mmCIF file of C-alpha atoms and ligand atoms in Angstrom:
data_model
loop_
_atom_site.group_PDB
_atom_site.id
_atom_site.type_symbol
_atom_site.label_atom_id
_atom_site.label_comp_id
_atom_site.label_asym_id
_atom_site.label_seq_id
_atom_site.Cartn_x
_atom_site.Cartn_y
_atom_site.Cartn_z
ATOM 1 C CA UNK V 1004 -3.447 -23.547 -14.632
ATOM 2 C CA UNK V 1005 0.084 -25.421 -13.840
ATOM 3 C CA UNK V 1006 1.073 -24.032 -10.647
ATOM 4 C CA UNK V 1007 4.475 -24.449 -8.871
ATOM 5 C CA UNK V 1008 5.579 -24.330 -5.574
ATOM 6 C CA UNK V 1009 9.337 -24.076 -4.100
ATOM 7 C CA UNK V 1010 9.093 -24.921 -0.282
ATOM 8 C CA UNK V 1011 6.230 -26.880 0.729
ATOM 9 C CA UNK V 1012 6.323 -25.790 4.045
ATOM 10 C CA UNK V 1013 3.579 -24.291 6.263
ATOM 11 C CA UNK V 1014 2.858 -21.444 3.727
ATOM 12 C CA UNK V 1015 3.835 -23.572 0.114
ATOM 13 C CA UNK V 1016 1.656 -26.305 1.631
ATOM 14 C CA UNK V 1017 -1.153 -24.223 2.229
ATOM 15 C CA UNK V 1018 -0.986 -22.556 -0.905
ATOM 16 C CA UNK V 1019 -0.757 -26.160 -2.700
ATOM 17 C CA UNK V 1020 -3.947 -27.439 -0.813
ATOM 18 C CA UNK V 1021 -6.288 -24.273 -1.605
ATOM 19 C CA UNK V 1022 -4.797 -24.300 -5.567
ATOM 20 C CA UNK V 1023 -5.457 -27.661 -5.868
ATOM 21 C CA UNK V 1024 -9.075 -27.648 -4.579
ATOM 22 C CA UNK V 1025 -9.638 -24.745 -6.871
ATOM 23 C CA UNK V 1026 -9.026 -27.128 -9.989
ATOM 24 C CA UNK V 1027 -4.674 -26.129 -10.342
ATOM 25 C CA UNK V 1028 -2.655 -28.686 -11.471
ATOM 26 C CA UNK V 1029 0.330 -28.305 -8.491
ATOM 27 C CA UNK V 1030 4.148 -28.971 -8.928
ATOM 28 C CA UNK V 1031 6.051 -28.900 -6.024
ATOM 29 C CA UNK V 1032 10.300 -28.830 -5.154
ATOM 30 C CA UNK V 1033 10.847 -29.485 -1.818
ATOM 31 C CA UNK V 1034 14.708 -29.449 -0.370
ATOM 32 C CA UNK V 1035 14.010 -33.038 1.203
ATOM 33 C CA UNK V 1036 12.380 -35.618 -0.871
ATOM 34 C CA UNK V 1037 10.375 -36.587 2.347
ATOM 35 C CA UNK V 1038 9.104 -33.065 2.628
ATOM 36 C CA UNK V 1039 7.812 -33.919 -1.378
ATOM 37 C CA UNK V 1040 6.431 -37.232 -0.562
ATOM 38 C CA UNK V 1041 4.536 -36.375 2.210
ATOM 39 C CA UNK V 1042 3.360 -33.218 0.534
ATOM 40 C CA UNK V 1043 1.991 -35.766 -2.081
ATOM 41 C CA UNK V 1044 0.356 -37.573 -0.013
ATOM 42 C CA UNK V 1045 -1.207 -34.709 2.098
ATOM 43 C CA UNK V 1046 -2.972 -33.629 -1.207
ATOM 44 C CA UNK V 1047 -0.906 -30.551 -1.244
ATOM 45 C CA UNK V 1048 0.637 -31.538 -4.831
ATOM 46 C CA UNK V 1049 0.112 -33.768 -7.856
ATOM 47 C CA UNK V 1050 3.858 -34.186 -8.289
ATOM 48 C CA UNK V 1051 7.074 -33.654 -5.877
ATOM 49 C CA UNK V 1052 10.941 -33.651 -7.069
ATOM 50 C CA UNK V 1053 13.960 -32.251 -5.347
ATOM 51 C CA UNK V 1054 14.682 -30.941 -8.956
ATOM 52 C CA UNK V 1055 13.662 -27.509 -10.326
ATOM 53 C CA UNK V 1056 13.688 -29.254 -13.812
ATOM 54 C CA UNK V 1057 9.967 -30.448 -12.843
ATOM 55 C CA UNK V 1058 8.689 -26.638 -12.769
ATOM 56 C CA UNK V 1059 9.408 -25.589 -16.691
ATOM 57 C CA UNK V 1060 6.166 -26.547 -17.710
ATOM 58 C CA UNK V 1061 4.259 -23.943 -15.084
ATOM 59 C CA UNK V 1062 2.650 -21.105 -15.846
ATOM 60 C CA UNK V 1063 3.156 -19.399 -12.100
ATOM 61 C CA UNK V 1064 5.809 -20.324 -9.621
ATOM 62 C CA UNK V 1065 5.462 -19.265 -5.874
ATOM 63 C CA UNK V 1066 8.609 -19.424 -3.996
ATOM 64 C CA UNK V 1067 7.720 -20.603 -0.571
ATOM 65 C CA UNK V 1068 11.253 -21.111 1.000
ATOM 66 C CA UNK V 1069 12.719 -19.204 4.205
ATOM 67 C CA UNK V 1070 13.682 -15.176 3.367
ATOM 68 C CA UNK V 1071 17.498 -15.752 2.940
ATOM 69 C CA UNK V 1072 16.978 -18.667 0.126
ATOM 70 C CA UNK V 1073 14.492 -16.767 -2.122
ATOM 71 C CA UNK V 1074 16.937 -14.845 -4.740
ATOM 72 C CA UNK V 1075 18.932 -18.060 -4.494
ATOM 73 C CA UNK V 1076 15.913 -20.044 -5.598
ATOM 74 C CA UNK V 1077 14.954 -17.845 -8.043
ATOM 75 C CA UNK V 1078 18.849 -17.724 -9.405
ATOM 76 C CA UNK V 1079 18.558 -21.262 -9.969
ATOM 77 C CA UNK V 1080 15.048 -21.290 -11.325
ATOM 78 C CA UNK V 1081 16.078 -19.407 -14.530
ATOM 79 C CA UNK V 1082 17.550 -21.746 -16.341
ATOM 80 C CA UNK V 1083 13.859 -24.013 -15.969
ATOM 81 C CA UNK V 1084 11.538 -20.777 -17.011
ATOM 82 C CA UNK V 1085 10.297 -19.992 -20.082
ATOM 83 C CA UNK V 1086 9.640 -16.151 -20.849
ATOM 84 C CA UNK V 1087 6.244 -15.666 -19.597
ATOM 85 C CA UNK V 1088 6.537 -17.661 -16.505
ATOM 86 C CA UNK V 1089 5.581 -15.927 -13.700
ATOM 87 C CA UNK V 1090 7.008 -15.938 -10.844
ATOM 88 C CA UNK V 1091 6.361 -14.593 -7.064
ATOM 89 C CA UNK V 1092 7.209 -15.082 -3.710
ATOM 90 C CA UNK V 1093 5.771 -15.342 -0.021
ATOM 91 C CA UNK V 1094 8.541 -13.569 1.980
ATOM 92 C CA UNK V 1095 7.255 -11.643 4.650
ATOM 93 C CA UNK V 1096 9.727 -8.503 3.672
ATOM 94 C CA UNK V 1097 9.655 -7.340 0.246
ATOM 95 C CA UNK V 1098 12.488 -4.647 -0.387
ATOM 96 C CA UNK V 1099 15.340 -6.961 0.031
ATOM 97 C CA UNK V 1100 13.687 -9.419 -1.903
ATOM 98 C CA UNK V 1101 12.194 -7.796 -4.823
ATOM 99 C CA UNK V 1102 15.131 -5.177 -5.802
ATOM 100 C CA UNK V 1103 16.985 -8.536 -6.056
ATOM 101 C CA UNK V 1104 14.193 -10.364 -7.953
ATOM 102 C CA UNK V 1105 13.829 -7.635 -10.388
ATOM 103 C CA UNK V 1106 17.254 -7.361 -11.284
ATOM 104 C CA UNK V 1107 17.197 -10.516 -12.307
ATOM 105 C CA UNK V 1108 14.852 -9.615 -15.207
ATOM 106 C CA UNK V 1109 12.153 -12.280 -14.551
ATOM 107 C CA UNK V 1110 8.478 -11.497 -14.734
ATOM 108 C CA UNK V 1111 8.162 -11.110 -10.636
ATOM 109 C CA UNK V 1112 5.752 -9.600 -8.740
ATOM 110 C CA UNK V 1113 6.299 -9.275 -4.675
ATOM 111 C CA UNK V 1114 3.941 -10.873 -2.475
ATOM 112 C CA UNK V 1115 3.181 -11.262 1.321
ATOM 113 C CA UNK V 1116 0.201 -13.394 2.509
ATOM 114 C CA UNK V 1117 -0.805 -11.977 5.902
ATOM 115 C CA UNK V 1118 -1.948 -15.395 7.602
ATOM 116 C CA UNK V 1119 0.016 -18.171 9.409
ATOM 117 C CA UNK V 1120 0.414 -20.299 12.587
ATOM 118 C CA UNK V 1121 2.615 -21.174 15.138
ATOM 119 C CA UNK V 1122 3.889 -24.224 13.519
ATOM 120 C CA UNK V 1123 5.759 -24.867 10.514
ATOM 121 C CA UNK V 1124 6.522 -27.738 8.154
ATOM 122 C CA UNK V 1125 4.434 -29.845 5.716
ATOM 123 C CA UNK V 1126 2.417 -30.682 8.412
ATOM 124 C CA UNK V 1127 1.332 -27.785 9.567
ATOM 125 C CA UNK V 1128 -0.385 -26.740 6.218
ATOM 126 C CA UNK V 1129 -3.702 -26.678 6.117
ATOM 127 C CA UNK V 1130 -6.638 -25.480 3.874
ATOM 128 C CA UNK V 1131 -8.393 -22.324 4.067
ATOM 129 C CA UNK V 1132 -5.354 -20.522 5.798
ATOM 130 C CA UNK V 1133 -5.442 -17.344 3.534
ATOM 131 C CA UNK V 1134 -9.308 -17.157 3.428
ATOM 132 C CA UNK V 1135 -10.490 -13.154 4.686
ATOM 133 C CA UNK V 1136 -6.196 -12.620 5.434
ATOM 134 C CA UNK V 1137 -4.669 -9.589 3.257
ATOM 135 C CA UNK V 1138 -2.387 -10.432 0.257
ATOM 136 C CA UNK V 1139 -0.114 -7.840 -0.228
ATOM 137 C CA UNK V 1140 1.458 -7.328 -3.969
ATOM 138 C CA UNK V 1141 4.298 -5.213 -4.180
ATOM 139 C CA UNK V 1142 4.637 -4.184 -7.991
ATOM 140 C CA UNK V 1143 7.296 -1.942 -9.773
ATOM 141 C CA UNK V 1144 6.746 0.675 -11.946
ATOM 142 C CA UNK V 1145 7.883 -1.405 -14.337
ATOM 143 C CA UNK V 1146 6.227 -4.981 -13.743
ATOM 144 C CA UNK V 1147 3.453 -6.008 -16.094
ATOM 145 C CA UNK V 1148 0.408 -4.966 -15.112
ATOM 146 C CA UNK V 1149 -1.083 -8.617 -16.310
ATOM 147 C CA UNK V 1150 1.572 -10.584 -14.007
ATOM 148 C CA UNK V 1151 0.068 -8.156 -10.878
ATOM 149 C CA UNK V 1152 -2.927 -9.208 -11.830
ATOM 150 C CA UNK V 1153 -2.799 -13.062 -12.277
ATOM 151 C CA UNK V 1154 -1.039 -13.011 -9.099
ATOM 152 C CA UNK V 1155 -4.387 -11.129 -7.932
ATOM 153 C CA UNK V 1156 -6.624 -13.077 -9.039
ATOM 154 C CA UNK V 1157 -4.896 -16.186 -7.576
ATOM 155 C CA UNK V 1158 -5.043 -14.730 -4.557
ATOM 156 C CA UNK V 1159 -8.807 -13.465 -4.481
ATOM 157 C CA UNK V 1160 -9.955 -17.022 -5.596
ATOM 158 C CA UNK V 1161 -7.921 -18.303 -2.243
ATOM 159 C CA UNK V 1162 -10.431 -15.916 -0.628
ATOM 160 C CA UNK V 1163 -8.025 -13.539 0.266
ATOM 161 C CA UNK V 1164 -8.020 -9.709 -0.053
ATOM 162 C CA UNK V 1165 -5.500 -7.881 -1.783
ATOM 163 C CA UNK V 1166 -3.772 -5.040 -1.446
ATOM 164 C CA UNK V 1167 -0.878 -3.596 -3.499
ATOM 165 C CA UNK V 1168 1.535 -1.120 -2.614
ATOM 166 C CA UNK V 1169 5.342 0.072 -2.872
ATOM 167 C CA UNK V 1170 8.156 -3.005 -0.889
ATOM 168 C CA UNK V 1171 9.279 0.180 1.174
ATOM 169 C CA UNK V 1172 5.830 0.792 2.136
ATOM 170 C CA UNK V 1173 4.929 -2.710 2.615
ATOM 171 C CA UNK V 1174 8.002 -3.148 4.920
ATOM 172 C CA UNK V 1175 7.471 -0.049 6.741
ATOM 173 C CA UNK V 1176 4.053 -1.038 8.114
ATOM 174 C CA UNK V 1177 4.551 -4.741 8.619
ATOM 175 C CA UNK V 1178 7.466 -4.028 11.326
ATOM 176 C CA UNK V 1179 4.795 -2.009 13.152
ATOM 177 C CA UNK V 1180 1.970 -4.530 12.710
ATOM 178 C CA UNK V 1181 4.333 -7.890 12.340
ATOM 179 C CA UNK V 1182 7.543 -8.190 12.822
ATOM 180 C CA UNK V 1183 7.736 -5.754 16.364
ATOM 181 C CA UNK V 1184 4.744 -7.936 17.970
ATOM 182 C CA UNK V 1185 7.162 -11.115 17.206
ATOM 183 C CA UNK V 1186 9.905 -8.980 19.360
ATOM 184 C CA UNK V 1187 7.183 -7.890 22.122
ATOM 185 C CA UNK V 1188 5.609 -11.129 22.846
ATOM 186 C CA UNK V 1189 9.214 -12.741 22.587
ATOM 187 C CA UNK V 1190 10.133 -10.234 25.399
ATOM 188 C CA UNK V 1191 6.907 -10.838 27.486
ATOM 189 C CA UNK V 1192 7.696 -14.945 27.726
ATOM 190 C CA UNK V 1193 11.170 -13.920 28.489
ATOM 191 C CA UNK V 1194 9.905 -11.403 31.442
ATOM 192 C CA UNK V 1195 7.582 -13.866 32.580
ATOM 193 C CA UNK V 1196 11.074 -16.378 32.923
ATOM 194 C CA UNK V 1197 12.696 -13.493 35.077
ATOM 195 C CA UNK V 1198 10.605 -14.132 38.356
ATOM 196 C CA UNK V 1199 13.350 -15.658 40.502
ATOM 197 C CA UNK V 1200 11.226 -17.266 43.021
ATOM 198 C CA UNK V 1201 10.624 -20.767 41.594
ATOM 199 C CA UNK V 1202 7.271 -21.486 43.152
ATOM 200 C CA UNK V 1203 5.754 -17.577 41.871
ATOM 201 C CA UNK V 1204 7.243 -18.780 38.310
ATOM 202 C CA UNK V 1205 5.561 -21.988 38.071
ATOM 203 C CA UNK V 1206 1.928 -20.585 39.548
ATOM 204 C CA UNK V 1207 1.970 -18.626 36.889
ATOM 205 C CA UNK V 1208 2.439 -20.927 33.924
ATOM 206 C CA UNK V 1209 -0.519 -22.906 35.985
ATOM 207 C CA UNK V 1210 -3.031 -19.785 35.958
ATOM 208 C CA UNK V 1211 -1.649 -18.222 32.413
ATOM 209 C CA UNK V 1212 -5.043 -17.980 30.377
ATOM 210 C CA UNK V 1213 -6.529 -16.379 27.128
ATOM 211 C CA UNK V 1214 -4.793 -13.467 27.685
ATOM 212 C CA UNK V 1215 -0.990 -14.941 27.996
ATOM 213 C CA UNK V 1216 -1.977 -17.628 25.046
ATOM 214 C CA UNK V 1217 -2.918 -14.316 22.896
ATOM 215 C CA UNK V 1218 -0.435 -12.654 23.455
ATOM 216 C CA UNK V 1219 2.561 -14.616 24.023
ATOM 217 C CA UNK V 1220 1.515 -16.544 20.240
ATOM 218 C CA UNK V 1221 4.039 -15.152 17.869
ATOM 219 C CA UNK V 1222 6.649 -14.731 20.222
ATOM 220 C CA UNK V 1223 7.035 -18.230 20.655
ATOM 221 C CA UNK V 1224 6.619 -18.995 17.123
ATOM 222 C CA UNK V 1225 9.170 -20.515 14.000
ATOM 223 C CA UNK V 1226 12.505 -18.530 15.256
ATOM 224 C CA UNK V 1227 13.698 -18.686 12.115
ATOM 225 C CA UNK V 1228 10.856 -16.167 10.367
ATOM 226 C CA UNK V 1229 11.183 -13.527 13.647
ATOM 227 C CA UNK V 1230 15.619 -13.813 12.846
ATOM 228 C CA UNK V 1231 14.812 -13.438 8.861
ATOM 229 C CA UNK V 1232 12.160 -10.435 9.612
ATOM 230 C CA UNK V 1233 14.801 -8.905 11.965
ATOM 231 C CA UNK V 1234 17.533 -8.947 9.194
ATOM 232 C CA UNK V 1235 15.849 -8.210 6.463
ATOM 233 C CA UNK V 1236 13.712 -5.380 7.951
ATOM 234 C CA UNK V 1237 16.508 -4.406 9.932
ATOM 235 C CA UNK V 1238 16.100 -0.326 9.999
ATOM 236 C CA UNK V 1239 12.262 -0.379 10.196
ATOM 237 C CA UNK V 1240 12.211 -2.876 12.766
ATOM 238 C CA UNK V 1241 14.592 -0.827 14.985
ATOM 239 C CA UNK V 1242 12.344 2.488 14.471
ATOM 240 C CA UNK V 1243 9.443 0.452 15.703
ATOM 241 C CA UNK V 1244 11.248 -0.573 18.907
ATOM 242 C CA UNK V 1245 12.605 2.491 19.568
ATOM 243 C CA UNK V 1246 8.934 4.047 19.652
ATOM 244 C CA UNK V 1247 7.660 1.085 21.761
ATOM 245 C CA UNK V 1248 10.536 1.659 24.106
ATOM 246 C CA UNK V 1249 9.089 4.993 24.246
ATOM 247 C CA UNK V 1250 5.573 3.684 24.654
ATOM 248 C CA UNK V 1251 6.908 1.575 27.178
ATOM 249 C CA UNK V 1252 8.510 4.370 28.988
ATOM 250 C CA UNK V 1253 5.431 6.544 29.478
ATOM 251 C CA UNK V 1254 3.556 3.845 30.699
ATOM 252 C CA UNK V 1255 6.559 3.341 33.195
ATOM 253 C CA UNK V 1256 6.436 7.138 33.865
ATOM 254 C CA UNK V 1257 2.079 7.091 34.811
ATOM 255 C CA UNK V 1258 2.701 4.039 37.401
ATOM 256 C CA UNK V 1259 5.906 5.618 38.784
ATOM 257 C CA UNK V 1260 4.041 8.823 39.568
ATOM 258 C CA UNK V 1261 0.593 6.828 40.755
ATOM 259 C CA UNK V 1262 -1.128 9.323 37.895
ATOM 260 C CA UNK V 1263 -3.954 6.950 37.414
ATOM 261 C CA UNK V 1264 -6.177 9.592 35.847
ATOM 262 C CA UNK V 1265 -3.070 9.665 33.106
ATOM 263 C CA UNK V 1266 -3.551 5.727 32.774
ATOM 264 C CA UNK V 1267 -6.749 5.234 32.304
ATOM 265 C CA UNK V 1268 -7.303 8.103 29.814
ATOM 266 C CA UNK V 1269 -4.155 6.860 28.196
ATOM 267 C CA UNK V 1270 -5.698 3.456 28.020
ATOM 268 C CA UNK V 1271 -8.912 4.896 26.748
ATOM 269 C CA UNK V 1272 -7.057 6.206 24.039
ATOM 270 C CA UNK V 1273 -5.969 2.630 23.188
ATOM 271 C CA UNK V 1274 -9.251 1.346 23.599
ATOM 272 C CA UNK V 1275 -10.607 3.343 20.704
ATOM 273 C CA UNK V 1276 -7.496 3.393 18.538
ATOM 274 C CA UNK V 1277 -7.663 -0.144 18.568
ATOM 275 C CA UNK V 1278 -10.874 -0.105 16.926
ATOM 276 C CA UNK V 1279 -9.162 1.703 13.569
ATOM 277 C CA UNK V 1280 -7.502 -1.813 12.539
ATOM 278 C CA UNK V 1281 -9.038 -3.945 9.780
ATOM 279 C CA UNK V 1282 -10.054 -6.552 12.212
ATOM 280 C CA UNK V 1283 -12.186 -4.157 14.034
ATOM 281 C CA UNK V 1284 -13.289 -3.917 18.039
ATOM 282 C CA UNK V 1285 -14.431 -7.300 18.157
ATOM 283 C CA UNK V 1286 -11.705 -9.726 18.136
HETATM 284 P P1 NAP C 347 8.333 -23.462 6.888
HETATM 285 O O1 NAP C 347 7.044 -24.049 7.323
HETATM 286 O O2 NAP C 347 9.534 -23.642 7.743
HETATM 287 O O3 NAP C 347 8.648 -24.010 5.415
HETATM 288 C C1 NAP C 347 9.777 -23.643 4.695
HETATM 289 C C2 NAP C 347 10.035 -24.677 3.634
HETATM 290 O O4 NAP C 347 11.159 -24.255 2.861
HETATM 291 C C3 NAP C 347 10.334 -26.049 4.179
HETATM 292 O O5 NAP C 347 9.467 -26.960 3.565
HETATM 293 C C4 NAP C 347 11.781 -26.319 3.813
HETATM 294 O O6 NAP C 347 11.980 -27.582 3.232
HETATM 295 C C5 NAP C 347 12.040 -25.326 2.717
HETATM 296 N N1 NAP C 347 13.431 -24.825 2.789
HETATM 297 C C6 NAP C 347 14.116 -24.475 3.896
HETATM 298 N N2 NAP C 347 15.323 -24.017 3.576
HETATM 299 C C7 NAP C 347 15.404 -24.087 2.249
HETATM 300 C C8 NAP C 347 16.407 -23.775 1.330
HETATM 301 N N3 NAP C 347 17.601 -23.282 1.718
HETATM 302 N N4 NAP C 347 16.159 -23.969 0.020
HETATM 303 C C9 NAP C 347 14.976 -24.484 -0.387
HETATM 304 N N5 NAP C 347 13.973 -24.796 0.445
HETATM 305 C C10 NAP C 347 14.191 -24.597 1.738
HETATM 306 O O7 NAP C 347 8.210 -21.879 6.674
HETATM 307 P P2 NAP C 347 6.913 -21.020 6.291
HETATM 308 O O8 NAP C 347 6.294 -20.510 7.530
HETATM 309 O O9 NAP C 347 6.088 -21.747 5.303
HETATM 310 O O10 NAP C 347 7.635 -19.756 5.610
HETATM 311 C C11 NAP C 347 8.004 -19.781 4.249
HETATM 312 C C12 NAP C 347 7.988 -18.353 3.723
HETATM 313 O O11 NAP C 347 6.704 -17.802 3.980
HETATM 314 C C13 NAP C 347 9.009 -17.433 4.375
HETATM 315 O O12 NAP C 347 9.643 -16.676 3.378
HETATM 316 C C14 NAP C 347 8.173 -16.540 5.270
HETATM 317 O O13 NAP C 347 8.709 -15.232 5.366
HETATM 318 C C15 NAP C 347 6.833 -16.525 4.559
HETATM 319 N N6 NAP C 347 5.658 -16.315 5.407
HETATM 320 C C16 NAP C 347 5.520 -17.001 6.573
HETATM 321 C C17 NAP C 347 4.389 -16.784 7.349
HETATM 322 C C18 NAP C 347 4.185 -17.516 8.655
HETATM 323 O O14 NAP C 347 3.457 -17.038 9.508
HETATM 324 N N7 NAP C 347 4.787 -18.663 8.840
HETATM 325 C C19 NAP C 347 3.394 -15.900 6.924
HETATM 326 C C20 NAP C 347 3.561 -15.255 5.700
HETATM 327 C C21 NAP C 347 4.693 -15.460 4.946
HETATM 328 P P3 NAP C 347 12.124 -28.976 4.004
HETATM 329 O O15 NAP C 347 10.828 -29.233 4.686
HETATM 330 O O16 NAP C 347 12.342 -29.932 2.908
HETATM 331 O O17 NAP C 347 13.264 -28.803 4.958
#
């Protein structure tokens, strides 16, 4: 298949690597040319331009850019498509994105692969990155059922596992299991920065361990996803925080009153509702 890619970023370059070693022939536009060329030379496309011109000979375009520059992309993509082109995205919130998309009239589906890193850039692609992750597709009634499943079908061959559902939806549960965490562990390396005795401070960036690593991860990751997914998710985002606030404040509440009993079940709770996530009790 011809295969394009706008943004060859961490997530564009990813995808370029995999669909190349699957036998895709891979056209990439990159906003710098050096982004391109070293794309090119990373083996994460046969071709790079700065020119959308290059893509009117695919048969599936994946717009890889930043959230705010998708519909943009897509805007100026139009005039390069031919009819059946299909196109999709990467953004990591899907109701801002596709009601804009489908107005457009193009044959779009929605998608969100559920994998990255801290680090962003053509150089942080790598292969393998969407291997066991979800791949969420986020069809409308009216999107043709073939373009959901090309997109699919891309997606299982990258060894992901897909899942479709409605962009509401999709948003809805990624601020709970995404975009909040960003916030959190944002909020935790800033609370850590709060302890105003300089010595206390810098013992504990010495000792901090596997826990603080884990958790501290995607808080100090690319600011410019945890901005777009605060912007774009704006009102599901908020309803998240406002129930961890409240999370936060019962936990408050048990220590306050030394009700240890109340802790530990509480924490028992967690323990086992942990275990109800995909990834299961053992990571
Ligand atoms: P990234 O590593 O920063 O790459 C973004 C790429 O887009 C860069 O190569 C950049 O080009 C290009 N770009 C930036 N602004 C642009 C613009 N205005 N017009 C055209 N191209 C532009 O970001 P990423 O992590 O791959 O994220 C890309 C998309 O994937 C985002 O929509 C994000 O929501 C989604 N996503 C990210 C993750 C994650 O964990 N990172 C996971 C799932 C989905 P230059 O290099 O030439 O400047």
């Amino acid at each position: 298949m011809r295969i394009g890619i706008v943004g060859l970023g961490l997530i564009g370059g990813s995808l370029g690597l995999d669909l190349r070693q699957l036998g895709h022939q891979v056209f990439g536009v990159a906003r710098r040319s050096s982004t391109g060329d070293r794309a090119v030379v990373r083996g994460a496309v046969d071709a790079a331009s700065c020119d959308l011109k290059l893509l009117s000979p695919t048969e599936v375009i994946y717009i890889c850019t930043p959230i705010a520059a998708i519909v943009p992309t897509l805007e100026e993509l139009l005039p390069h498509l031919q009819a059946e082109t299909i196109i999709t995205d990467v953004g990591s919130v899907k109701v801002a994105v596709v009601e804009q998309a489908t107005a457009l009239g193009v044959n779009f589906v929605g998608g969100h692969p559920m994998a990255g890193t801290a680090q962003q850039g053509i150089e942080a692609a790598m292969s393998g990155l969407f291997c066991h992750a979800p791949y969420v597709l986020t069809p409308m009634a009216d999107t043709p059922r073939a373009t959901t499943e090309t997109v699919a079908e891309l997606a299982r061959a990258l060894g992901a596992i897909v899942y479709t559902c409605t962009p509401q939806a999709h948003d809805r549960a990624v601020a709970r299991i995404s975009h909040l965490p960003v916030m959190v562990s944002a909020a935790l390396i800033d609370s850590c920065f709060r302890e105003e005795e300089g010595t206390v401070l810098e013992l504990a960036q010495r000792l901090a361990s596997s826990g603080f690593r884990d958790t501290s991860r995607v808080g100090g990751g690319n600011p410019e996803l945890g901005t777009m997914m605060a912007r774009y998710n704006r009102r599901a985002l908020l309803q998240t925080l406002a129930d961890y606030r409240q999370s936060i404040a019962e936990i408050c509440d048990y220590i306050e009153r030394e009700d240890w009993q109340a802790l530990e079940a509480h924490l028992e709770t967690m323990n086992e509702k942990r275990s109800r996530f995909g990834f299961g009790r053992s990571n």
